[in-house]
mmCIF file of C-alpha atoms and ligand atoms in Angstrom:
data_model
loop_
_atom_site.group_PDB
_atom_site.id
_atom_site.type_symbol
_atom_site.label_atom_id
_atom_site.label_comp_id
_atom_site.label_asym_id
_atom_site.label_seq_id
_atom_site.Cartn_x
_atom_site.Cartn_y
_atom_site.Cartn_z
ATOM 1 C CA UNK A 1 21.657 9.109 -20.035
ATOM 2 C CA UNK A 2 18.260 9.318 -19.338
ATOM 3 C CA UNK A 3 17.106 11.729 -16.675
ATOM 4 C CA UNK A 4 13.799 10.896 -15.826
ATOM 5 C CA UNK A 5 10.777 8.403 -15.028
ATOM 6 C CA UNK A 6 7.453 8.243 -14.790
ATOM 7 C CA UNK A 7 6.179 5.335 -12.387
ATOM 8 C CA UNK A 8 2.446 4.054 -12.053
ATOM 9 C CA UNK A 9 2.451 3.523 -8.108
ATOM 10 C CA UNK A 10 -0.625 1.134 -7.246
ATOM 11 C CA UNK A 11 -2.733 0.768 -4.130
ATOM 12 C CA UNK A 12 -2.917 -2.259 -2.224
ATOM 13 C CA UNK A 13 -5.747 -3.935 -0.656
ATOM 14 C CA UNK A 14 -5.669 -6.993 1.885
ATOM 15 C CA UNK A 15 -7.605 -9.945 1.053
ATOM 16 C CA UNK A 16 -6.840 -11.400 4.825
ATOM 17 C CA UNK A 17 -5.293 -9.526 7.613
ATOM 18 C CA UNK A 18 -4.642 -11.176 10.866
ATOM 19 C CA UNK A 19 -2.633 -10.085 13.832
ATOM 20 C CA UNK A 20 -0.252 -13.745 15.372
ATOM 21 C CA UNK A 21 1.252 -11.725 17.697
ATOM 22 C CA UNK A 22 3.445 -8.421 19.496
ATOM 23 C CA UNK A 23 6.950 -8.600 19.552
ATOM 24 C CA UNK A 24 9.198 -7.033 22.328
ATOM 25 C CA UNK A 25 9.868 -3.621 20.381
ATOM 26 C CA UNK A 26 5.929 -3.832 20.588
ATOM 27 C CA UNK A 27 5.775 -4.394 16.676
ATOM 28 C CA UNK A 28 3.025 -6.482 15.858
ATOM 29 C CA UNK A 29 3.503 -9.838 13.304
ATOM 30 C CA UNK A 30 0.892 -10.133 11.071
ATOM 31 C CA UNK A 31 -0.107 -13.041 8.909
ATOM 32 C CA UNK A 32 -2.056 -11.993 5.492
ATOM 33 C CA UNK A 33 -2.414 -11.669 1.908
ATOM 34 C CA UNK A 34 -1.991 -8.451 -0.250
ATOM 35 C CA UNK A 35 -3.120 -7.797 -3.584
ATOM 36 C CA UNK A 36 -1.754 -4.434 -5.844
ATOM 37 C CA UNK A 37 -4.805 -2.740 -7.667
ATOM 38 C CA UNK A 38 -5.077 -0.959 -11.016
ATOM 39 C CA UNK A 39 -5.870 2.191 -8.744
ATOM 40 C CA UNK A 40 -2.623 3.997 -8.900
ATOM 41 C CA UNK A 41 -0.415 7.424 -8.709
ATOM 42 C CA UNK A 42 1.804 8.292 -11.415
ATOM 43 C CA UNK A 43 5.068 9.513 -9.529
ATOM 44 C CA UNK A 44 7.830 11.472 -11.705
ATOM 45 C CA UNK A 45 11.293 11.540 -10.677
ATOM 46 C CA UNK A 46 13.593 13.684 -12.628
ATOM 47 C CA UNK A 47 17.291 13.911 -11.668
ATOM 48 C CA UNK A 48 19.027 16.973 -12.875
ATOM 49 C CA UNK A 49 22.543 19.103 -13.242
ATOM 50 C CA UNK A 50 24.624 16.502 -12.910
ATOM 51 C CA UNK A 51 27.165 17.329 -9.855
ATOM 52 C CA UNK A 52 30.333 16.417 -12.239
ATOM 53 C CA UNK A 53 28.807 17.756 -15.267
ATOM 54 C CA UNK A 54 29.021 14.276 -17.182
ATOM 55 C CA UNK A 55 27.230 11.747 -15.251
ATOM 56 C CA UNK A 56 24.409 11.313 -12.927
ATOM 57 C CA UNK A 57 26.254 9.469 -10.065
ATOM 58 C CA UNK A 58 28.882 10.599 -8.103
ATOM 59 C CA UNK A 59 30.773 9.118 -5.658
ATOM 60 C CA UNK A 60 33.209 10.967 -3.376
ATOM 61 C CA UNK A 61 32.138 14.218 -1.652
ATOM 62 C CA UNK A 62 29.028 15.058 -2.848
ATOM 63 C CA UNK A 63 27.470 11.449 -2.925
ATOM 64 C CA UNK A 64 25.281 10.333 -0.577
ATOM 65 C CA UNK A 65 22.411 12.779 -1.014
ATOM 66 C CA UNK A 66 20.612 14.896 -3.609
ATOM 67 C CA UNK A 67 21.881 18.441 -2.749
ATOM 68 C CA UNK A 68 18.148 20.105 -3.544
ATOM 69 C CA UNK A 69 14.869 17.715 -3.738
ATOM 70 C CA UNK A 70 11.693 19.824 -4.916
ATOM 71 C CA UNK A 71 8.671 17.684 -4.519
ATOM 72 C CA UNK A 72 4.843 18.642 -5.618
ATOM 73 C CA UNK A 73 2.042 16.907 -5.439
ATOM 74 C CA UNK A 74 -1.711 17.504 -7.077
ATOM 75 C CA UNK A 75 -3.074 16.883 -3.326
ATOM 76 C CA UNK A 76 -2.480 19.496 -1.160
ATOM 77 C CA UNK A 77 -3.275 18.109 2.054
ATOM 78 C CA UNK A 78 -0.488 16.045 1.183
ATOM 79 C CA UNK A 79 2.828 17.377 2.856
ATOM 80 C CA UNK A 80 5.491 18.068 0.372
ATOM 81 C CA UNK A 81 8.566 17.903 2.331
ATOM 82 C CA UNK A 82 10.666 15.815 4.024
ATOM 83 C CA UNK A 83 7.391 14.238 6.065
ATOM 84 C CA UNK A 84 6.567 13.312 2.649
ATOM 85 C CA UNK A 85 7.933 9.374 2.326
ATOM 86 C CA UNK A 86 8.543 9.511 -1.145
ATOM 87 C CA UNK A 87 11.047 12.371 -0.169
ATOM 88 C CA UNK A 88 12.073 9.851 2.826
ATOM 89 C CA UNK A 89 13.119 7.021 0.000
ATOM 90 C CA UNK A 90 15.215 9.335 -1.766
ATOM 91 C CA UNK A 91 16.976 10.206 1.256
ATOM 92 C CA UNK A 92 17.490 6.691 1.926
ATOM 93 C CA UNK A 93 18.560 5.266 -1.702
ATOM 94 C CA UNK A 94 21.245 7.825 -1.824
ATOM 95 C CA UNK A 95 22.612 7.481 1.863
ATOM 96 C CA UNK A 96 22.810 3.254 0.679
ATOM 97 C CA UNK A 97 23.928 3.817 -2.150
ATOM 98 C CA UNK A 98 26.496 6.890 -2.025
ATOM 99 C CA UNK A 99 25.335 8.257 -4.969
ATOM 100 C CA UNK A 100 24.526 11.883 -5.534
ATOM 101 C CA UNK A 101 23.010 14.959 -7.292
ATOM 102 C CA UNK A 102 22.866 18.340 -7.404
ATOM 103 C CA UNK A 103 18.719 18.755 -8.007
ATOM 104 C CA UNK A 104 16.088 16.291 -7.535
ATOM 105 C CA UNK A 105 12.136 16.820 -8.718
ATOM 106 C CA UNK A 106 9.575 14.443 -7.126
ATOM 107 C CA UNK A 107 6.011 14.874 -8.918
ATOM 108 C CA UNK A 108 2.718 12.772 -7.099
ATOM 109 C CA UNK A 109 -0.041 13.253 -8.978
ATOM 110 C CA UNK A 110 -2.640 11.921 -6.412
ATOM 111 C CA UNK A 111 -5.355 9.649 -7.044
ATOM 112 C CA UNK A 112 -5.411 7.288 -3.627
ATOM 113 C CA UNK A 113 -6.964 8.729 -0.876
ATOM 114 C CA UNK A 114 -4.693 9.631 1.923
ATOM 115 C CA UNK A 115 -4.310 7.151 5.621
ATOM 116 C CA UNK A 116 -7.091 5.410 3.890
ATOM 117 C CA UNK A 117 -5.092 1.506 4.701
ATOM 118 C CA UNK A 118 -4.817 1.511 0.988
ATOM 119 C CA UNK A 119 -0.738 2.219 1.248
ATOM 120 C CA UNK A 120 -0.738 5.922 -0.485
ATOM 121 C CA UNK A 121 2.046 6.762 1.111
ATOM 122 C CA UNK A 122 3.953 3.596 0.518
ATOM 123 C CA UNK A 123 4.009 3.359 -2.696
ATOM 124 C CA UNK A 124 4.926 6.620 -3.306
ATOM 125 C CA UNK A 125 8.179 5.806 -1.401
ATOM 126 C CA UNK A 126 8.221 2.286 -3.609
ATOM 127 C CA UNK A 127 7.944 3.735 -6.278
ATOM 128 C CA UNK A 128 10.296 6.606 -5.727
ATOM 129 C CA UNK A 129 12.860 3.664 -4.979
ATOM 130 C CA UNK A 130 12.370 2.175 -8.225
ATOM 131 C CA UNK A 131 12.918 5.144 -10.231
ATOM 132 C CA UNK A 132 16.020 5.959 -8.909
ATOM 133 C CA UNK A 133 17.421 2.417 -8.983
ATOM 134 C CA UNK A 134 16.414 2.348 -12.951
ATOM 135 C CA UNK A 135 17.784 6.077 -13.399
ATOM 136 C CA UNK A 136 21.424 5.454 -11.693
ATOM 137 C CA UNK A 137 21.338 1.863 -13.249
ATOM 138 C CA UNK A 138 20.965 -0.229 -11.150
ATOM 139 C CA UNK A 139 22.520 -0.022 -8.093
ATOM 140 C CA UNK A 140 20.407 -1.924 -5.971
ATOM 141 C CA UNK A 141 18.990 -5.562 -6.457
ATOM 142 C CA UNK A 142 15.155 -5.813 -5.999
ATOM 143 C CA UNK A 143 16.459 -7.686 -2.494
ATOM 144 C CA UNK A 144 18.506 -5.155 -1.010
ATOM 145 C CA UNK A 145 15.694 -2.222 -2.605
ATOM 146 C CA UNK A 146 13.065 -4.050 -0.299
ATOM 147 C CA UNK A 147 15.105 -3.384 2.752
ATOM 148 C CA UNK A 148 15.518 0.005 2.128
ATOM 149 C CA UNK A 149 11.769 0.326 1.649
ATOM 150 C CA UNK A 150 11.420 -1.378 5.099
ATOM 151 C CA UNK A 151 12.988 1.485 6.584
ATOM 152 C CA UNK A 152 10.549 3.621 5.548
ATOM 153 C CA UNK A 153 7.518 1.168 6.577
ATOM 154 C CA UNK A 154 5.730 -2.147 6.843
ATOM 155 C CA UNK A 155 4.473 -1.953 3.431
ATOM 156 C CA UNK A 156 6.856 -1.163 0.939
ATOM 157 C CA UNK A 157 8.537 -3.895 0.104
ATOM 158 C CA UNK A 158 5.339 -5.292 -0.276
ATOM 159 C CA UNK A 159 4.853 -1.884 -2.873
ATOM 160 C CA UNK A 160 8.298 -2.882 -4.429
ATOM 161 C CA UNK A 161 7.137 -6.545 -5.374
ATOM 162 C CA UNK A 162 2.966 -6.169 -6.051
ATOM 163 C CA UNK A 163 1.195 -9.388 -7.149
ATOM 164 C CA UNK A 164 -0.448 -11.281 -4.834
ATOM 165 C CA UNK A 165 1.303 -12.403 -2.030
ATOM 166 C CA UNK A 166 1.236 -14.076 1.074
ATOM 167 C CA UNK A 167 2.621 -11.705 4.103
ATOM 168 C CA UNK A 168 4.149 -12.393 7.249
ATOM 169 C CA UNK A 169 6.296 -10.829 10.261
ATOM 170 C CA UNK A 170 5.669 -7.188 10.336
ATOM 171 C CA UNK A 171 5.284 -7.338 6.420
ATOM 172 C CA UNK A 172 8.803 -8.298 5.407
ATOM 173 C CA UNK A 173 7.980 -11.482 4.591
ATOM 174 C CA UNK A 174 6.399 -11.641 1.357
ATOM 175 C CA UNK A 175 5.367 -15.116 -0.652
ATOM 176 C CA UNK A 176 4.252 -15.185 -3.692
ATOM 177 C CA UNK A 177 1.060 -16.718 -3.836
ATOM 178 C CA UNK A 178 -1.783 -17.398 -7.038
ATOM 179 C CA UNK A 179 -3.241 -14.595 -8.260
ATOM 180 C CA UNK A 180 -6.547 -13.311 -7.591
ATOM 181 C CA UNK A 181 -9.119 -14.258 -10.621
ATOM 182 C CA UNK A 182 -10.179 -11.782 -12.456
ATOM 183 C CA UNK A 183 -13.065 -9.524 -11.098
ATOM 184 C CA UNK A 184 -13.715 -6.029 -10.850
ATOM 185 C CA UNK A 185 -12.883 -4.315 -7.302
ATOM 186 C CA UNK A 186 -14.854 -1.014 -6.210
ATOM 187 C CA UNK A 187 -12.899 0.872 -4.073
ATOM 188 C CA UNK A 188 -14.449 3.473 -1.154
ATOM 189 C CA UNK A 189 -13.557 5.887 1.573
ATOM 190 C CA UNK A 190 -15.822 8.077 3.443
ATOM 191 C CA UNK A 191 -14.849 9.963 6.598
ATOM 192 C CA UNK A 192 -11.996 11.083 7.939
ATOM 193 C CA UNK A 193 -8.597 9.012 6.974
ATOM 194 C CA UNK A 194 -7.310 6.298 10.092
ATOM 195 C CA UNK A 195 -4.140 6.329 12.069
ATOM 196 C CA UNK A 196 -2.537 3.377 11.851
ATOM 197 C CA UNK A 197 -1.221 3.233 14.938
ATOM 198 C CA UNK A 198 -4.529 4.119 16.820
ATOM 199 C CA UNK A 199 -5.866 1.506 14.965
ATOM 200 C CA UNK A 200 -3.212 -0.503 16.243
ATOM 201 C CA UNK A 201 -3.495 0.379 19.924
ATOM 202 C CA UNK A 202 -7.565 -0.213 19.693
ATOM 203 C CA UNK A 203 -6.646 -3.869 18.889
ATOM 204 C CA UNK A 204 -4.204 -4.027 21.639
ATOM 205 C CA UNK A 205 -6.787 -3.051 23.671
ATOM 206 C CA UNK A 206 -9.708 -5.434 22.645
ATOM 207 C CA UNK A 207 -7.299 -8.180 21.974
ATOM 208 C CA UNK A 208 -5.104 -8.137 25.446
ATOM 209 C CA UNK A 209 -1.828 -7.090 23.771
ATOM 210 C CA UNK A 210 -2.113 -10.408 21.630
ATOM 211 C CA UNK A 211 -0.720 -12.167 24.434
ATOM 212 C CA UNK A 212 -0.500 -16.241 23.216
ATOM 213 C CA UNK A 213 -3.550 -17.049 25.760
ATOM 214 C CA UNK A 214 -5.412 -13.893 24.582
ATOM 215 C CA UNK A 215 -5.992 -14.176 20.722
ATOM 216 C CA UNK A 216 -5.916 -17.358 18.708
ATOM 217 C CA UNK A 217 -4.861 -16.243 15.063
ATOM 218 C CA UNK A 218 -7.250 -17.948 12.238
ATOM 219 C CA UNK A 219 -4.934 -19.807 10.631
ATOM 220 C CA UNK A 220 -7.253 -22.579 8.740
ATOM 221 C CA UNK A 221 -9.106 -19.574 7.190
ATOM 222 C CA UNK A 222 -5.871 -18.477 6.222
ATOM 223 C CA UNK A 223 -5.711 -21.888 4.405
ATOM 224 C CA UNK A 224 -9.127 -21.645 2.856
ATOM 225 C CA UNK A 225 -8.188 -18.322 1.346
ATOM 226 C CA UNK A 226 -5.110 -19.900 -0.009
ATOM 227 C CA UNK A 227 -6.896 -22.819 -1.287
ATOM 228 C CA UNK A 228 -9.573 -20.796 -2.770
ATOM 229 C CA UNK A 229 -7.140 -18.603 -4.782
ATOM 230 C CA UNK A 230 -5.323 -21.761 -6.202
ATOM 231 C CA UNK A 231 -8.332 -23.210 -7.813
ATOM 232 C CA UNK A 232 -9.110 -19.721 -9.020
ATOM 233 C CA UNK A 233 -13.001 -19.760 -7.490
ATOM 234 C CA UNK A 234 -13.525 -16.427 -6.952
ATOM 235 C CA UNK A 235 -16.854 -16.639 -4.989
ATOM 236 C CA UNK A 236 -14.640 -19.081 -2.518
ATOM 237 C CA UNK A 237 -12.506 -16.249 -2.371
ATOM 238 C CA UNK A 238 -14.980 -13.492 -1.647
ATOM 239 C CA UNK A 239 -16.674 -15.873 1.021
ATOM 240 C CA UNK A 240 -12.567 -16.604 2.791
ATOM 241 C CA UNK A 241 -12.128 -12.874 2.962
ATOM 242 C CA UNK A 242 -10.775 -11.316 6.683
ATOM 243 C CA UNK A 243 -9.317 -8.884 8.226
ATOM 244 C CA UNK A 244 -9.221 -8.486 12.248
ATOM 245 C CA UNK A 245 -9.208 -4.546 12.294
ATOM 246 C CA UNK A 246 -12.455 -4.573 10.760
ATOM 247 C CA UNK A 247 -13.855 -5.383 14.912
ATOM 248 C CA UNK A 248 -12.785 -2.416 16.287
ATOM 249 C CA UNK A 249 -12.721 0.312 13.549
ATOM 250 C CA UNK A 250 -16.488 -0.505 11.504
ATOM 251 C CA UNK A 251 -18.321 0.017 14.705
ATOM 252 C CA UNK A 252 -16.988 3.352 14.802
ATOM 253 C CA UNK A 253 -16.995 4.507 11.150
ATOM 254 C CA UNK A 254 -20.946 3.928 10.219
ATOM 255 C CA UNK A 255 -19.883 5.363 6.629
ATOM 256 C CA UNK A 256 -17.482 2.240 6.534
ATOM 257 C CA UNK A 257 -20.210 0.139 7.490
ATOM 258 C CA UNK A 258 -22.791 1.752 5.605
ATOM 259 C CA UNK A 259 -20.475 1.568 2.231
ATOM 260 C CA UNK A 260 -19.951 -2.587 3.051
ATOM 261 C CA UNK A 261 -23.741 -3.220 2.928
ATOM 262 C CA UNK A 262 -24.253 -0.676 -0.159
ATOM 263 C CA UNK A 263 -21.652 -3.145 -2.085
ATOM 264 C CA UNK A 264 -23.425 -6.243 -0.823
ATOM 265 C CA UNK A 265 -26.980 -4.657 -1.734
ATOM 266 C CA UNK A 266 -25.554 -3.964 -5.081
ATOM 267 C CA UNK A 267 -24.615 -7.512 -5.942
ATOM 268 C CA UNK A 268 -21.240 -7.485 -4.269
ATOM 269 C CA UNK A 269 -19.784 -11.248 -3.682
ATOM 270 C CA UNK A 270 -17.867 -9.934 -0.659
ATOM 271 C CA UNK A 271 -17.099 -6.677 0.818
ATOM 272 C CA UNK A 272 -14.051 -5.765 3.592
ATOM 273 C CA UNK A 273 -12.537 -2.771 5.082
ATOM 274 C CA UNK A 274 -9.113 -2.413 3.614
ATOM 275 C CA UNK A 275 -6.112 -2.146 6.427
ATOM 276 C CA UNK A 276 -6.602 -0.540 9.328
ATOM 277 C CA UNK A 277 -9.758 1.414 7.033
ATOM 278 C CA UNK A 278 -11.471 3.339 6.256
ATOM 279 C CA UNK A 279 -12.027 2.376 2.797
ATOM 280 C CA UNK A 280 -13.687 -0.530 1.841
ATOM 281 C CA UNK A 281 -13.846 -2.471 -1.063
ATOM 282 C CA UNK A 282 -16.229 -4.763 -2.853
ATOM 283 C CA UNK A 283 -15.693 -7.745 -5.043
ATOM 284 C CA UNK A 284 -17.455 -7.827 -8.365
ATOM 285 C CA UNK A 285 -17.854 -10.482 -11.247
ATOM 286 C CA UNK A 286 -16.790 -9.357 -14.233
ATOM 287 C CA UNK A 287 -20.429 -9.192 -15.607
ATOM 288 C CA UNK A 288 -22.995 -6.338 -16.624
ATOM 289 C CA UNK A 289 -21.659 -3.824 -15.251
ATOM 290 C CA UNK A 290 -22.855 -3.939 -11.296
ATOM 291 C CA UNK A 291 -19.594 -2.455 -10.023
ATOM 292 C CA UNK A 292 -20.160 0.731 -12.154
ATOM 293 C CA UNK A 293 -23.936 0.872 -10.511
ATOM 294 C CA UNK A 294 -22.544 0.035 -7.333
ATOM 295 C CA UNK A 295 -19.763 3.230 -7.837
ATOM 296 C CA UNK A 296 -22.689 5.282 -8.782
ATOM 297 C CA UNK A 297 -24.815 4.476 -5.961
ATOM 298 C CA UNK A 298 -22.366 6.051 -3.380
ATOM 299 C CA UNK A 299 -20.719 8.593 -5.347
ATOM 300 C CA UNK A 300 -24.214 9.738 -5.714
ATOM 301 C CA UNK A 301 -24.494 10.575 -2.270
ATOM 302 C CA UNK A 302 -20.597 12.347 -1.803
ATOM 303 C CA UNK A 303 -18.695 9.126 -1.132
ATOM 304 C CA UNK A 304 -15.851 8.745 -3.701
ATOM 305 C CA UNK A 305 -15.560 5.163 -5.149
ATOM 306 C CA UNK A 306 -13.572 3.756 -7.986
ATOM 307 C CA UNK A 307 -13.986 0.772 -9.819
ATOM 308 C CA UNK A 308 -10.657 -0.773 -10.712
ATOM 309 C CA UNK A 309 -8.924 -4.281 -10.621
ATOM 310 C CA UNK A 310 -6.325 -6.810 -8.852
ATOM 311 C CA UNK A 311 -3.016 -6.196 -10.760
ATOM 312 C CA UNK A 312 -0.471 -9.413 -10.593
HETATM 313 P P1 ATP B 401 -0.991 1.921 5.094
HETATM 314 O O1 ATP B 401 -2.108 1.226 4.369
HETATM 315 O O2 ATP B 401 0.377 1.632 4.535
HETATM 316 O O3 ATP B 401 -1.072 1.826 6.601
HETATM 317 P P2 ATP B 401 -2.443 4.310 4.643
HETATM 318 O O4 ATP B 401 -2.965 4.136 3.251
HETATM 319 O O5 ATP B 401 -3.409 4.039 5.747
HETATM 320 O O6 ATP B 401 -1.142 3.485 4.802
HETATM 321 P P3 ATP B 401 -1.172 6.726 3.804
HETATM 322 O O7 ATP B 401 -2.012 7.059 2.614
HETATM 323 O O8 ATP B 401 0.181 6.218 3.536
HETATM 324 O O9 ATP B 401 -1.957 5.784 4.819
HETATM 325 O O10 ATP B 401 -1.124 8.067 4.670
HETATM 326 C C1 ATP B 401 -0.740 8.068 6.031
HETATM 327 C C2 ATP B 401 -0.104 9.438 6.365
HETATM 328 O O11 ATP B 401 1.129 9.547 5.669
HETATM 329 C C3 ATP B 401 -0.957 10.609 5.936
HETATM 330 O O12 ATP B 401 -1.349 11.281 7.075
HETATM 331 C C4 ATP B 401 -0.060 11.475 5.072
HETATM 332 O O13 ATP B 401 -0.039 12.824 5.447
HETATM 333 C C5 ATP B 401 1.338 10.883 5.212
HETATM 334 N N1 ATP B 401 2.087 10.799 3.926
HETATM 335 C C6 ATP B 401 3.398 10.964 3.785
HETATM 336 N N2 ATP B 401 3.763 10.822 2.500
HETATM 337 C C7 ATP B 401 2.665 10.532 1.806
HETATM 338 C C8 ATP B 401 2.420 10.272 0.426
HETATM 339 N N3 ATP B 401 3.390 10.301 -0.473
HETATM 340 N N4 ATP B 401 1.154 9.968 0.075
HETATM 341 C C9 ATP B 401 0.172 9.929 1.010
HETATM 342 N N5 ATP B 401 0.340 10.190 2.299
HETATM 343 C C10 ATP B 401 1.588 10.497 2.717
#
């Protein structure tokens, strides 16, 4: 039985990102679209020393839980234990599933920046799913893996499923939608990583707690985006592109700002902050190379970029 897997776990960026509303556990509903990106970690997940000696899953005392997880990762600002959500999903596939084992390894090797809104952390804990649902064979349908990645956050089923896809209620909601035509995507962060939840409250703030009277979500761009996608015109696209937490984050991250106009100077058919930000990323044709020039230009002067593409 095979013991281990190696997992490319993309990045995500969102194409539109609008806030409809705060429920009563103060969660906030959002209403956008997500695309996965060639811009990925490879996460390893190696099972090992079988707890009965002749197969990987156990059920009976010992399931439940790996008795040892060792988890590394090539960044070492990233934590490496059990703050670490990849470490989180393993926890939580075998407490659903009862399985067990005596020695788990977890390897991230790191290319996504860190709180950057690009979901680094989230699909390390998708992907971590998915390798143990293919090692113990199956357990899980892709359904019931989703709702164990909602546990862990917003994002991750989204992680689970990639493509292109149309999401709703706190991110649990995921449509399938057309796929983004073919471009190249420069990808940048500069400055210190975001909070999500600060980002959050700063809305809250600006937007009066998204009571009904107080925000009025932008549902026809919404539309056009979805329009624009379906007839595959990808400078409709770039000019349908939004995301709300752009208001209150660019005005204080000028290297945010400063990275969206170096994309548009360099021939960029749209640029947007990604999440709740920092990083920002442009939207290239697929032509003479102005996403490599436009990479150069701000890795040039210390901001890392990355060219790289939407992944369906
Ligand atoms: P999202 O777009 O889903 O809001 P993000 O990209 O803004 O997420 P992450 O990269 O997930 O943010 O990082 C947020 C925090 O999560 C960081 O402070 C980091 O220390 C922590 N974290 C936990 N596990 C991981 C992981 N496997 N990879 C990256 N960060 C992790």
């Amino acid at each position: 039985m095979k013991n281990e897997i190696t997992l490319r776990a993309n990045a995500k960026i969102n194409l539109f990102l609008d806030i409809t509303g705060r429920r009563e556990d103060g969660y906030h509903t959002i209403t956008g679209i997500m695309q996965a990106i060639s811009l990925h970690d490879t996460v390893t997940v190696a099972v090992t020393e079988p707890t009965d000696g002749m197969h990987l899953c156990t059920l009976g005392p010992r399931g439940g839980q790996a008795e040892e997880i060792v988890l590394t990762c090539s960044n070492p600002d990233i934590p490496t234990d059990n703050r670490n959500l990849a470490w989180r999903a393993a926890e939580r596939f075998f407490s659903a599933t009862s399985y067990g084992c005596r020695r788990l390894t977890i390897h991230i090797e790191k290319r996504i920046p860190a709180a950057a809104g690009l979901a680094g952390g989230s699909t390390n804990a998708a992907a971590t799913l998915v390798a143990l649902n293919n090692l113990y064979g199956s357990p899980l349908t892709q359904e019931e893996l989703c709702g164990v990645g909602l546990t862990l956050g917003a994002d991750v089923p989204f992680c689970i499923q990639g493509g292109t896809r149309l999401t709703e209620g706190v991110g649990e909601l995921l449509t399938p939608v057309s796929r983004m035509p073919d471009c190249d995507l420069v990808i940048a962060c500069g400055g210190e990583g975001v909070s999500t939840p600060a980002a959050y409250k700063a809305l809250d703030e600006r937007y009066g707690g998204f009571a009904r009277t107080a925000y009025t979500p932008r549902a026809e761009e919404l539309t056009r985006l979805r329009s624009a996608l379906e007839s595959e015109d990808l400078t409709a696209v770039g000019g349908s592109l939004f995301n709300l937490f752009e208001s209150v984050i660019l005005p204080e991250r000028p290297v945010a700002a400063d990275i969206k106009e170096t994309f548009l100077a360099c021939g960029a058919m749209a640029a947007l902050m990604s999440g709740s930000g920092p990083s920002v990323f442009g939207v290239f044709p697929k032509d003479e190379g102005s996403a490599q020039r436009a990479r150069e230009a701000l890795t040039a002067r210390g901001i890392p970029a990355w060219v790289c593409e939407p992944v369906g």
